[in-house]
Amino acid sequence: MTETQFDFQANIRKALANRQLRSNLSFAMGSMTAKRKAIFSDAAAFEALRAQGNAIRRRALLQLPELLERLEKKCIENGMSVHWAETTDEANRIVLGILRDHHARRLVKGKSMVSEEMHLNRFLADHGVESLETDLGEFIIQLDGETPSHIIVPAIHKNKQEIARTFHEKIPNTPYTEAVEELNAIARKTLRRKFYEGEVGLSGVNMAVAETGTLCLVENEGNGRMCTTVPPVHIAVMGLEKVVEKLSDVPPLLRLLTGSATGQLITTYVNMISGPRKPDEKDGPREIHLILLDNGRSRILSDEQLRQTLQCIRCGTCLNHCPVYTRIGGHAYGFIYPGPIGEILTPQMEGLDKAGGIPTASTLCNACEEVCPVKIPIPDLIRRLRNESYDPNGSVPGHGFKRTFAEAAVWKAWALVNRHRGLNALVTKMAPVLSPILPRLGPLEAWTRGRIRPRFSQKSLHERVREKGIKDA
Amino acid sequence: MRQYPPKPEKVYFFGTCLIDMAYPEAGMAAIHLIQREGVEVVFPHEQSCCGQPAYNSGFPEEARRVAEKQLEIFSKPYPIVVPSGSCAGMMRHHYPRLFAKDPGLSRVKAFSERIFELTEFLVHVLHIQLEDRGEPVTVTWHSSCHAAREMGVIEDSKSLIRQLGNVKLVTLENEHQCCGFGGTFAVKQPEISEAMVTDKIDDIRKTGAAEVLGGDCGCLMNITGAMSYRRIPITGRHIAEFIWERIHD
Ligand code: SF4
């Protein structure tokens, strides 16, 4: 969502009207949340693990600059090249530079949310490079020209029939079939050939270990392993917050990540990449490039409260448990990261003036905070961003964009009424008298579209209590 | 686990602004339940709102000003009983955050320690025993988000309903899913809110219950408002009102 003006309300309306989407989402979420629950069935053990995960991530963020330097040093020692990119544009140019150095015109990609953040595919297409998504979900949505609607399950918004139709229409000589095995086989056949044609492979990074210069990559399909070993060049892109201090930090985070994301104890593949092919080795890429992307992260890091956003390990479980995400799906959010994590990350990256509407789409029900494996207080951060939206002295880009004289005045008046006994009593008295005759305007109009208007009591609790002679002090 | 004090002689009652204006019967019932256990109820008349609407909307300064007023009024060291998990959660868990940089923080923390959600207080401090005098009825229960996830008092509320011999309690399919009220959320995002409350109502209908009970009037207003709009003949009530009606002479 970059060219056109982002219209959140229109997106929401469209998503809610899509019955197929609603049923696809509720079907998928039911099974994902159940699997997660089964994996973390021992509440005390899970709480201990979460505390550990939270501590690891906080410790890493507190010493982030040092850890990044150590990571860079170790990676170089291991024979990798390390690049720093402040903006997504810079990151894209670094990728293109590497491709050009190798006269490469074909890129095979494993799943990477950071490359989505960079809009890399579009950028490369504009520069004559074909990039092929090899994660099954990403492959499907790429065929349809869409972006991921979930950070773990990119094609979660589609059902079997829709995928069957896409394959039939977009892959040449493919008959229509709804059989899952056949669909898998079609994808596999198409992708296999591409892996061998790919001149450069690109992947994301789930975490990078500063102590050893190791890039960890978890996946279930094996395409990530193909992308990082078959082509002669491997490029890894990561947000700079993904670094952890020690190798011993990896196992607890892995358990939290796989358990929260897919309800698995461990994924089919856990790649630990620590350097390019050595002279006596038979396979592996000859070059590995690590690109560290900032894109607003160091600014987020500098704020003690907002920093917690960067604890995120992108497990996606907050999406699965969010009553809003599960009704509107990922595309409605209009930017790369949807759901609760998107609500706090997107406005900080893109600026409140562009994405400040997103934090209104939360009831603050706390379901996300309850499940977040690294204990990010998402509702608190949503409140903070709502506050920044009105605050002319805030610190998040685009702060104060929402401040209107009317809304500020309403809350000032509200505070006044709630601090003065007489005024409060008067308003309480007027409510039942005024409410039936108030025109259906503004908030009341929206509310009464699906509900009867609230009925106010003729006699307030204050009055009843006084009649009963209940003491005041 | 929270450590509960012994039964006190006096408590403060915080009525909440919504109960004050729209559900005073629930407030009175809650007061009667406490009085029935021989505890004196004090109701400071200057009390108003816990400040949550402003706090959640992005106006912490206004929330703080209203919170200050409550801190001032509920000055004696009595427990403060609140018939809403949401307002109780605000006063117990968010007041200290609201005043985190304030020199008076320790006073705020002491205040927050005195906050109890009604059913939690009835169960753990008053050890209330209920005798059901009502006709047999089937009810269901809506777990409000903050009662569940901030105050952790859902089992307390349900244990009270289970004490009533003639009441059959049927569980909602997605009991812990938000009903879509969320204070100003229902106003700022009415469409999503409506999708949520519609699903909630469908779940309620599936139980076959005659009545849905809850511990928060915000949720109840949302759910019953949407049910009566659709002319669904299921009533909704605050748990205090329901219990009081079934046990008193
Ligand atoms: S915010 Fe927490 S739950 Fe959501 S994706 Fe990040 S780590 Fe997972």
XYZ file of C-alpha atoms and ligand atoms in Angstrom:
730
model
C 0.000 0.000 0.000
C 2.103 2.885 -1.133
C 0.704 4.644 -4.164
C -2.921 4.972 -3.237
C -4.227 6.697 -0.175
C -4.742 4.132 2.566
C -8.414 3.906 3.450
C -8.696 1.662 6.458
C -12.452 1.999 6.869
C -13.089 1.057 3.259
C -10.803 -1.962 3.608
C -12.648 -3.044 6.725
C -16.028 -2.735 5.083
C -14.857 -4.732 2.104
C -13.345 -7.471 4.270
C -16.416 -7.769 6.483
C -18.638 -8.102 3.444
C -16.556 -11.024 2.140
C -18.275 -14.091 3.584
C -15.794 -16.497 2.050
C -12.929 -14.691 3.732
C -14.681 -14.746 7.107
C -15.264 -18.458 6.934
C -11.741 -19.256 5.639
C -10.257 -17.277 8.507
C -12.399 -18.678 11.262
C -11.747 -22.216 10.023
C -7.976 -21.755 9.918
C -7.762 -19.941 13.247
C -9.683 -22.583 15.135
C -7.158 -25.256 14.278
C -4.107 -23.042 14.782
C -5.109 -21.863 18.227
C -5.991 -25.414 19.276
C -2.583 -26.756 18.233
C -0.789 -24.034 20.121
C -2.825 -24.726 23.208
C -1.916 -28.409 23.099
C 1.806 -27.668 22.871
C 1.774 -25.255 25.802
C -0.561 -27.291 27.977
C 1.601 -27.044 31.088
C 0.800 -23.526 32.225
C 3.586 -23.171 34.777
C 6.261 -24.462 32.420
C 4.982 -22.169 29.674
C 5.069 -19.149 31.963
C 8.665 -19.923 32.913
C 9.614 -20.287 29.278
C 7.931 -17.003 28.382
C 9.787 -15.216 31.149
C 13.001 -16.647 29.777
C 12.136 -15.589 26.226
C 11.237 -12.109 27.408
C 14.532 -11.813 29.318
C 16.596 -12.957 26.316
C 14.950 -10.482 23.990
C 15.189 -7.600 26.443
C 18.825 -8.317 27.153
C 19.560 -8.382 23.430
C 17.812 -5.060 22.828
C 19.598 -3.386 25.724
C 22.974 -4.103 24.159
C 21.881 -4.059 20.545
C 24.630 -1.848 19.073
C 27.395 -3.982 20.645
C 25.719 -7.216 19.624
C 25.378 -6.049 16.045
C 29.050 -5.163 15.932
C 29.975 -8.559 17.310
C 27.670 -10.229 14.841
C 29.236 -8.346 11.961
C 32.743 -9.232 13.122
C 31.922 -12.920 13.594
C 30.099 -13.204 10.293
C 33.049 -11.674 8.452
C 35.404 -14.043 10.270
C 33.155 -16.852 9.080
C 33.549 -15.686 5.520
C 30.258 -13.850 4.979
C 29.813 -10.287 3.753
C 27.802 -7.934 5.931
C 25.866 -4.910 4.629
C 23.997 -2.240 6.545
C 20.892 -0.576 5.167
C 19.202 2.336 6.842
C 16.203 2.372 4.524
C 14.374 -0.249 2.498
C 15.506 1.546 -0.616
C 19.136 1.090 0.379
C 18.516 -2.571 1.135
C 16.936 -3.085 -2.270
C 19.908 -1.462 -3.982
C 22.323 -3.689 -2.096
C 20.420 -6.768 -3.289
C 20.413 -5.460 -6.843
C 24.140 -4.686 -6.629
C 24.927 -8.255 -5.611
C 22.753 -9.610 -8.407
C 24.485 -7.362 -10.931
C 27.930 -8.383 -9.692
C 26.995 -11.905 -10.666
C 25.115 -10.974 -13.820
C 22.161 -12.728 -12.274
C 18.639 -12.294 -13.618
C 16.849 -14.901 -11.517
C 16.328 -14.923 -7.783
C 14.696 -17.684 -5.755
C 13.265 -16.582 -2.442
C 12.419 -18.263 0.813
C 9.764 -16.632 2.956
C 10.890 -13.314 4.410
C 8.712 -10.605 5.912
C 11.595 -8.136 5.747
C 11.757 -8.527 1.972
C 8.013 -7.796 1.925
C 8.738 -4.718 4.002
C 11.238 -3.756 1.267
C 8.728 -4.486 -1.537
C 11.676 -6.287 -3.029
C 9.826 -8.275 -5.685
C 8.384 -5.184 -7.271
C 11.695 -3.376 -7.092
C 13.510 -6.252 -8.781
C 10.847 -6.629 -11.448
C 11.305 -2.936 -12.253
C 14.998 -3.702 -12.755
C 14.511 -6.719 -14.947
C 15.114 -9.414 -12.354
C 12.669 -12.268 -11.943
C 12.175 -13.252 -8.319
C 10.297 -16.370 -7.464
C 8.703 -17.093 -4.109
C 9.325 -20.711 -3.140
C 7.416 -20.969 0.126
C 4.173 -22.655 -0.857
C 1.959 -19.953 0.606
C 4.061 -17.166 -0.866
C 4.135 -18.988 -4.195
C 0.340 -19.095 -4.265
C -0.134 -15.427 -3.494
C 2.605 -14.433 -5.898
C 0.691 -16.186 -8.661
C -2.322 -14.077 -7.710
C -0.309 -10.881 -7.439
C -1.121 -10.486 -3.757
C 0.828 -9.747 -0.601
C 0.821 -11.991 2.518
C -2.237 -11.679 4.732
C -0.528 -13.326 7.692
C 3.100 -13.231 8.804
C 3.371 -17.012 9.180
C 0.686 -18.351 6.868
C 0.731 -15.896 3.960
C -2.163 -17.497 2.067
C -4.349 -18.162 5.099
C -7.169 -16.156 3.549
C -7.583 -18.706 0.739
C -9.258 -22.073 0.806
C -8.488 -25.206 -1.198
C -10.865 -24.387 -4.032
C -9.416 -20.936 -4.514
C -5.885 -22.354 -4.638
C -6.929 -25.045 -7.108
C -8.354 -22.371 -9.372
C -5.205 -20.245 -9.153
C -2.953 -23.170 -10.080
C -5.196 -24.143 -12.947
C -5.315 -20.622 -14.335
C -1.787 -19.393 -13.670
C 0.486 -22.409 -14.161
C 0.555 -23.541 -17.802
C -0.810 -27.008 -18.580
C -2.231 -27.577 -15.133
C -5.540 -29.386 -14.805
C -7.994 -28.300 -12.119
C -7.707 -30.444 -9.001
C -8.699 -30.008 -5.382
C -6.659 -32.939 -4.114
C -4.118 -31.568 -1.647
C -1.404 -34.058 -2.610
C -1.759 -33.236 -6.266
C -1.660 -29.526 -5.545
C 1.511 -30.049 -3.547
C 3.021 -32.081 -6.364
C 2.236 -29.368 -8.901
C 3.942 -26.743 -6.762
C 6.899 -28.992 -6.097
C 7.431 -29.750 -9.769
C 7.228 -26.112 -10.744
C 9.573 -25.030 -7.981
C 12.203 -27.751 -8.350
C 13.115 -26.553 -11.802
C 13.311 -22.979 -10.583
C 15.720 -23.835 -7.782
C 18.253 -25.069 -10.308
C 17.699 -22.067 -12.543
C 18.044 -19.627 -9.676
C 21.342 -17.796 -9.723
C 20.942 -16.208 -6.327
C 18.905 -17.401 -3.334
C 17.386 -15.027 -0.795
C 16.062 -15.824 2.662
C 15.034 -14.123 5.864
C 16.581 -14.760 9.278
C 14.681 -15.869 12.380
C 17.559 -14.993 14.645
C 21.249 -14.281 14.329
C 23.719 -15.239 17.034
C 26.333 -12.583 17.833
C 28.578 -14.971 19.737
C 29.122 -17.303 16.798
C 27.974 -15.422 13.706
C 25.249 -17.995 13.009
C 22.061 -17.315 11.075
C 19.091 -19.425 12.213
C 16.268 -20.138 9.842
C 13.255 -22.289 10.689
C 10.935 -23.775 8.098
C 8.787 -26.772 7.354
C 8.918 -27.228 3.609
C 12.623 -27.405 2.850
C 12.494 -24.649 0.280
C 14.441 -22.375 2.590
C 17.208 -24.944 2.652
C 17.085 -25.131 -1.132
C 17.315 -21.347 -1.495
C 20.257 -21.156 0.870
C 22.273 -24.069 -0.520
C 21.548 -24.647 -4.208
C 22.286 -21.270 -5.830
C 25.937 -20.180 -5.714
C 25.059 -16.978 -3.862
C 22.894 -16.612 -0.730
C 21.569 -13.275 0.464
C 19.995 -13.120 3.920
C 17.961 -10.076 4.903
C 17.077 -9.332 8.505
C 15.670 -6.558 10.644
C 18.479 -5.510 12.929
C 16.528 -6.383 16.072
C 16.726 -10.100 15.325
C 20.146 -10.549 16.885
C 20.576 -12.546 20.096
C 23.635 -12.708 22.265
C 24.543 -16.363 22.658
C 23.983 -19.712 21.072
C 22.287 -20.828 24.295
C 19.641 -18.134 23.700
C 18.430 -20.018 20.641
C 16.721 -23.152 22.063
C 14.207 -21.373 24.338
C 13.321 -18.860 21.627
C 12.949 -21.654 19.097
C 10.537 -23.519 21.353
C 8.508 -20.359 21.861
C 8.558 -19.533 18.175
C 7.531 -22.890 16.762
C 5.033 -23.597 19.537
C 3.352 -20.223 19.133
C 3.492 -20.073 15.354
C 2.370 -23.531 14.307
C 1.883 -25.495 17.505
C 4.925 -27.607 16.722
C 7.597 -28.706 19.180
C 10.125 -28.209 16.472
C 9.926 -27.499 12.758
C 10.955 -29.944 10.043
C 14.039 -27.897 9.260
C 16.155 -25.723 11.520
C 18.980 -24.266 9.467
C 22.028 -22.924 11.261
C 24.070 -21.115 8.661
C 27.546 -20.160 9.725
C 29.470 -19.556 6.517
C 29.785 -20.218 2.803
C 31.079 -23.442 1.271
C 34.569 -24.322 2.460
C 37.233 -25.510 -0.014
C 36.792 -29.172 0.922
C 32.978 -29.067 0.949
C 30.813 -30.326 -1.884
C 27.792 -28.068 -1.589
C 26.566 -24.805 -0.235
C 26.773 -21.298 -1.688
C 30.137 -19.789 -2.492
C 29.087 -16.421 -1.116
C 26.800 -15.355 1.701
C 25.663 -11.767 2.152
C 23.881 -10.603 5.267
C 21.890 -7.387 4.970
C 20.948 -5.693 8.229
C 17.953 -3.414 7.769
C 17.113 -0.556 10.098
C 14.005 1.059 8.551
C 13.062 2.966 11.689
C 14.098 0.302 14.165
C 16.879 2.268 15.841
C 14.436 5.097 16.436
C 11.976 2.659 18.019
C 14.824 1.297 20.114
C 15.579 4.690 21.593
C 12.222 4.863 23.406
C 12.152 2.767 26.534
C 8.482 1.832 26.266
C 8.148 1.494 22.509
C 11.358 -0.546 22.402
C 9.331 -3.537 23.552
C 7.885 -3.677 20.034
C 11.267 -4.999 18.886
C 11.116 -7.974 21.242
C 8.817 -9.575 18.659
C 9.960 -12.881 17.183
C 7.285 -12.812 14.431
C 5.447 -15.902 15.557
C 2.091 -14.542 14.416
C 0.128 -15.978 17.302
C -1.216 -12.575 18.297
C -2.896 -12.463 14.885
C -4.523 -15.840 15.408
C -5.965 -14.792 18.749
C -7.038 -11.280 17.811
C -10.810 -10.927 17.497
C -10.330 -8.072 15.046
C -7.740 -9.758 12.802
C -9.820 -12.907 12.626
C -12.790 -10.873 11.360
C -11.070 -8.655 8.788
C -7.936 -10.594 7.754
C -4.496 -9.230 7.024
C -5.043 -7.279 3.822
C -7.451 -4.867 5.455
C -4.610 -3.453 7.538
C -3.173 -2.057 4.321
C 0.491 -2.530 5.207
C 2.888 -5.457 5.527
C 2.411 -6.367 9.172
C -1.216 -6.981 10.164
C -2.944 -7.808 13.429
C -1.806 -6.708 16.873
C 1.919 -6.617 16.082
C 1.129 -4.649 12.940
C -0.949 -2.216 14.949
C 2.062 -1.228 16.982
C 4.833 -1.733 14.436
C 3.309 -0.198 11.310
C 2.510 3.270 12.703
C 5.999 3.490 14.168
C 7.622 2.547 10.876
C 5.343 4.414 8.506
C 4.409 7.330 10.713
C 1.143 8.012 12.509
C -0.008 10.457 9.876
C -0.022 7.593 7.370
C -0.964 4.617 9.520
C -2.346 6.171 12.690
C -5.848 4.853 12.072
C -4.745 1.265 12.598
C -4.489 1.412 16.398
C -8.204 2.211 16.606
C -8.952 -1.356 15.471
C -8.482 -2.897 18.887
C -10.891 -3.464 21.746
C -7.898 -3.717 24.093
C -9.211 -7.127 25.074
C -5.669 -8.230 25.970
C -5.877 -11.543 24.093
C -2.662 -10.689 22.205
C -0.755 -9.889 25.362
C -1.979 -13.086 26.957
C -0.492 -15.253 24.194
C 2.595 -13.305 23.128
C 5.516 -15.648 23.816
C 7.909 -12.819 24.668
C 5.352 -10.867 26.672
C 5.075 -7.688 24.661
C 2.467 -5.487 26.358
C 0.714 -4.807 23.064
C -2.393 -3.093 24.542
C -0.207 -0.638 26.457
C 1.685 0.184 23.299
C -1.581 0.664 21.412
C -2.690 3.134 24.092
C 0.622 4.919 23.797
C 0.212 5.249 20.028
C -3.360 6.460 20.406
C -2.030 9.059 22.774
C 0.741 10.016 20.341
C -1.894 10.477 17.641
C -3.277 13.416 19.600
C -0.096 14.631 21.218
C 1.560 17.629 19.549
C 4.623 17.009 21.742
C 4.950 13.306 21.004
C 7.957 11.466 19.626
C 6.583 9.003 17.058
C 6.707 10.362 13.486
C 3.402 11.912 12.534
C 2.382 12.454 16.168
C -0.457 14.832 16.867
C -1.990 14.233 13.440
C -5.396 13.521 14.908
C -5.663 16.415 17.254
C -8.830 18.286 16.540
C -10.175 21.027 18.672
C -13.511 19.211 19.025
C -12.184 15.894 20.283
C -9.761 17.516 22.688
C -12.559 19.728 23.995
C -14.870 16.766 24.511
C -12.341 15.002 26.721
C -11.552 18.181 28.608
C -15.240 18.592 29.320
C -15.503 14.950 30.301
C -12.686 15.369 32.811
C -14.350 18.473 34.196
C -17.699 16.751 34.639
C -16.091 13.785 36.331
C -14.297 15.971 38.830
C -17.287 18.002 39.939
C -20.098 16.524 41.879
C -22.689 19.031 40.804
C -21.877 18.833 37.136
C -21.735 15.076 37.253
C -25.144 14.864 38.893
C -26.555 17.236 36.316
C -25.254 15.212 33.371
C -26.513 11.974 34.914
C -29.896 13.633 35.395
C -30.014 14.899 31.831
C -28.994 11.640 30.174
C -32.348 9.829 30.392
C -34.171 12.998 29.434
C -31.976 13.858 26.476
C -31.018 10.471 25.086
C -34.407 9.504 23.572
C -34.677 12.822 21.765
C -31.080 13.103 20.617
C -30.779 12.853 16.866
C -29.000 9.778 15.552
C -25.821 11.591 14.729
C -22.121 10.892 15.036
C -21.276 8.065 17.371
C -24.891 7.356 18.217
C -25.694 6.889 14.544
C -23.035 4.204 14.180
C -23.980 2.509 17.411
C -27.685 2.358 16.650
C -27.168 0.802 13.243
C -27.093 -2.601 14.917
C -28.194 -2.020 18.474
C -30.945 -0.236 20.305
C -29.717 2.950 21.901
C -28.604 2.624 25.522
C -31.397 3.290 27.995
C -30.494 5.564 30.818
C -32.115 5.107 34.166
C -34.528 7.702 35.507
C -32.877 7.469 38.887
C -29.108 7.140 39.159
C -27.238 4.925 41.592
C -26.144 8.073 43.385
C -29.781 8.979 44.035
C -30.813 5.477 45.074
C -27.934 5.162 47.471
C -28.847 8.459 49.086
C -32.484 7.367 49.474
C -31.334 4.198 51.206
C -29.355 6.298 53.660
C -26.018 4.749 52.751
C -23.184 6.702 54.293
C -21.082 9.097 52.292
C -17.837 8.752 54.259
C -2.118 -15.621 43.772
C -3.505 -12.612 45.525
C -3.456 -12.565 49.313
C -6.905 -11.694 50.629
C -7.530 -9.746 53.830
C -9.899 -10.943 56.573
C -13.497 -9.778 56.458
C -13.566 -6.015 57.164
C -16.157 -3.989 59.067
C -16.550 -1.398 56.346
C -15.997 -1.232 52.617
C -16.116 1.496 50.034
C -18.327 0.896 47.034
C -17.334 2.299 43.648
C -20.429 2.234 41.465
C -18.863 2.942 38.016
C -20.276 5.607 35.728
C -22.164 3.151 33.555
C -23.960 1.529 36.480
C -24.704 4.955 37.879
C -26.404 6.115 34.709
C -27.840 2.976 33.142
C -27.767 0.023 35.560
C -28.383 1.340 39.077
C -30.288 -1.865 40.000
C -27.080 -3.832 39.536
C -25.270 -1.414 41.803
C -27.944 -1.632 44.507
C -27.959 -5.426 44.313
C -24.192 -5.517 44.760
C -24.486 -3.259 47.805
C -27.216 -5.468 49.290
C -25.064 -8.563 48.810
C -22.233 -6.982 50.770
C -24.530 -5.643 53.493
C -26.097 -9.073 53.865
C -22.735 -10.342 55.134
C -22.809 -7.814 57.930
C -20.378 -5.402 56.326
C -21.109 -1.700 56.267
C -21.045 -0.086 52.816
C -19.771 3.452 52.390
C -20.586 5.252 49.139
C -18.649 8.479 48.648
C -21.035 10.730 46.776
C -18.364 12.600 44.906
C -17.261 9.474 43.042
C -17.621 9.486 39.275
C -15.689 7.494 36.670
C -12.490 5.441 36.884
C -11.034 7.319 33.922
C -10.786 4.402 31.534
C -12.626 5.955 28.565
C -10.058 8.742 28.294
C -7.155 6.444 29.113
C -8.002 4.022 26.313
C -8.790 6.771 23.833
C -5.394 8.404 24.015
C -6.038 11.101 26.619
C -3.988 10.012 29.638
C -3.832 13.534 31.086
C -7.620 13.756 31.312
C -7.734 10.204 32.698
C -5.197 11.160 35.325
C -7.225 14.163 36.424
C -10.331 12.067 36.920
C -8.336 9.314 38.641
C -6.863 11.876 41.052
C -10.366 12.760 42.117
C -11.155 9.134 43.019
C -7.856 8.804 44.893
C -8.844 11.817 46.922
C -12.367 10.615 47.741
C -11.594 7.009 48.692
C -9.067 8.158 51.251
C -9.657 5.836 54.217
C -7.980 2.413 54.228
C -11.174 0.381 53.559
C -11.276 -2.142 50.721
C -12.859 -0.695 47.568
C -15.352 -3.014 45.893
C -16.038 -2.505 42.178
C -18.860 -4.302 40.331
C -16.953 -4.344 37.023
C -13.832 -6.255 36.029
C -12.943 -3.549 33.594
C -13.062 -0.589 35.986
C -11.468 -2.708 38.722
C -8.656 -3.605 36.297
C -8.206 0.051 35.465
C -7.960 1.078 39.095
C -5.882 -1.879 40.208
C -3.443 -2.319 37.331
C -3.430 0.877 35.320
C -3.532 3.596 37.973
C 0.069 2.833 39.001
C 1.099 3.148 35.342
C -0.827 6.359 34.947
C 1.073 7.829 37.884
C 4.381 6.055 37.215
C 6.333 9.306 37.123
C 4.403 10.924 39.946
C 5.979 11.534 43.369
C 2.767 10.227 44.925
C 3.136 6.818 43.296
C 3.293 4.908 46.583
C -0.050 6.369 47.588
C -1.513 5.274 44.259
C -0.134 1.770 44.710
C -1.648 1.527 48.175
C -4.982 2.583 46.681
C -4.730 -0.023 43.914
C -4.037 -2.727 46.479
C -7.435 -1.975 48.006
C -9.326 -2.584 44.771
C -11.442 -5.753 44.524
C -13.795 -6.875 41.803
C -17.203 -7.641 43.339
C -17.409 -11.403 42.833
C -13.781 -11.836 43.854
C -14.572 -9.968 47.056
C -17.730 -11.946 47.769
C -15.904 -15.250 47.320
C -12.481 -14.693 48.831
C -13.055 -12.064 51.486
C -16.687 -12.481 52.528
C -16.855 -16.246 51.812
C -20.474 -15.741 50.895
C -22.854 -18.717 50.936
C -25.919 -18.505 48.710
C -29.235 -20.254 49.016
C -31.281 -20.324 45.857
C -34.975 -19.546 46.196
C -35.719 -19.127 42.517
C -37.397 -21.270 39.886
C -35.238 -23.577 37.732
C -33.571 -21.653 34.928
C -30.799 -22.120 32.364
C -28.295 -19.309 32.007
C -25.047 -18.718 30.193
C -22.103 -16.568 31.128
C -20.123 -14.025 29.129
C -16.530 -13.649 30.340
C -15.475 -10.032 30.017
C -11.939 -9.508 28.781
C -10.594 -7.489 31.657
C -12.302 -9.562 34.333
C -10.588 -12.570 32.758
C -7.230 -11.241 31.671
C -6.536 -8.392 34.071
C -8.374 -9.368 37.231
C -8.480 -13.152 36.774
C -11.846 -13.447 38.513
C -13.963 -15.461 36.085
C -13.888 -18.620 38.182
C -15.048 -16.589 41.189
C -18.038 -15.254 39.281
C -18.969 -18.662 37.984
C -18.547 -20.318 41.357
C -21.219 -17.972 42.687
C -23.642 -19.010 39.965
C -22.865 -22.644 40.697
C -23.854 -22.132 44.316
C -27.393 -21.543 43.119
C -29.099 -24.943 43.192
C -31.804 -24.266 40.614
C -29.605 -22.552 38.067
C -28.078 -24.502 35.225
C -24.998 -22.835 33.770
C -24.176 -23.610 30.140
C -20.790 -22.579 28.747
C -20.497 -20.390 25.666
C -18.552 -21.850 22.764
C -16.100 -18.951 22.541
C -16.527 -17.810 26.098
C -13.320 -15.813 26.234
C -13.682 -13.994 22.976
C -14.344 -10.274 23.195
C -17.953 -9.203 22.531
C -16.791 -6.174 20.564
C -17.659 -3.452 23.044
C -14.220 -2.141 24.017
C -15.497 1.242 25.224
C -14.944 3.760 22.478
C -14.026 0.936 20.063
C -17.722 0.250 19.456
C -18.043 3.866 18.379
C -14.810 4.210 16.410
C -15.057 0.847 14.659
C -18.795 0.103 14.684
C -18.663 -2.373 11.799
C -16.049 -4.677 13.314
C -17.761 -4.330 16.649
C -21.019 -5.429 15.124
C -19.422 -8.453 13.462
C -18.061 -9.436 16.848
C -21.260 -8.966 18.800
C -23.174 -10.879 16.131
C -20.915 -13.902 16.594
C -21.314 -13.574 20.353
C -25.089 -13.543 20.051
C -25.011 -16.612 17.806
C -23.033 -18.426 20.499
C -25.511 -17.323 23.146
C -28.463 -18.562 21.118
C -26.832 -21.944 20.609
C -26.756 -22.557 24.364
C -30.536 -22.405 24.622
C -30.195 -20.289 27.763
C -32.978 -17.946 28.800
C -30.595 -15.376 30.160
C -26.981 -14.295 29.687
C -25.130 -13.092 32.762
C -22.022 -10.968 32.980
C -19.943 -8.997 35.407
C -19.514 -5.891 33.272
C -22.278 -3.561 32.215
C -20.390 -2.348 29.142
C -20.455 -5.814 27.589
C -24.031 -6.330 28.727
C -25.152 -3.086 27.147
C -23.502 -4.114 23.887
C -24.857 -7.673 23.864
C -28.387 -6.935 25.042
C -28.577 -3.869 22.814
C -27.785 -6.000 19.789
C -30.122 -8.788 20.903
C -33.118 -6.544 21.360
C -32.379 -4.877 18.026
C -32.762 -8.327 16.469
C -35.758 -9.072 18.723
C -34.093 -12.084 20.309
C -35.995 -12.953 23.470
C -32.957 -13.583 25.685
C -32.355 -11.221 28.559
C -29.017 -10.116 29.913
C -28.179 -9.032 33.417
C -25.383 -8.199 35.778
C -24.542 -11.132 38.026
C -25.174 -9.127 41.207
C -28.731 -8.338 40.226
C -29.389 -11.932 39.209
C -28.035 -13.394 42.451
C -29.739 -10.856 44.685
C -33.075 -11.525 43.071
C -32.713 -15.265 43.634
C -31.675 -15.208 47.269
C -33.450 -12.401 49.086
C -36.829 -12.684 50.737
S 3.958 -9.577 19.058
Fe 4.310 -11.454 20.221
S 2.630 -12.789 19.570
Fe 2.744 -11.161 18.044
S 4.075 -11.929 16.439
Fe 5.389 -10.812 17.859
S 6.143 -12.334 19.298
Fe 4.390 -13.242 18.242
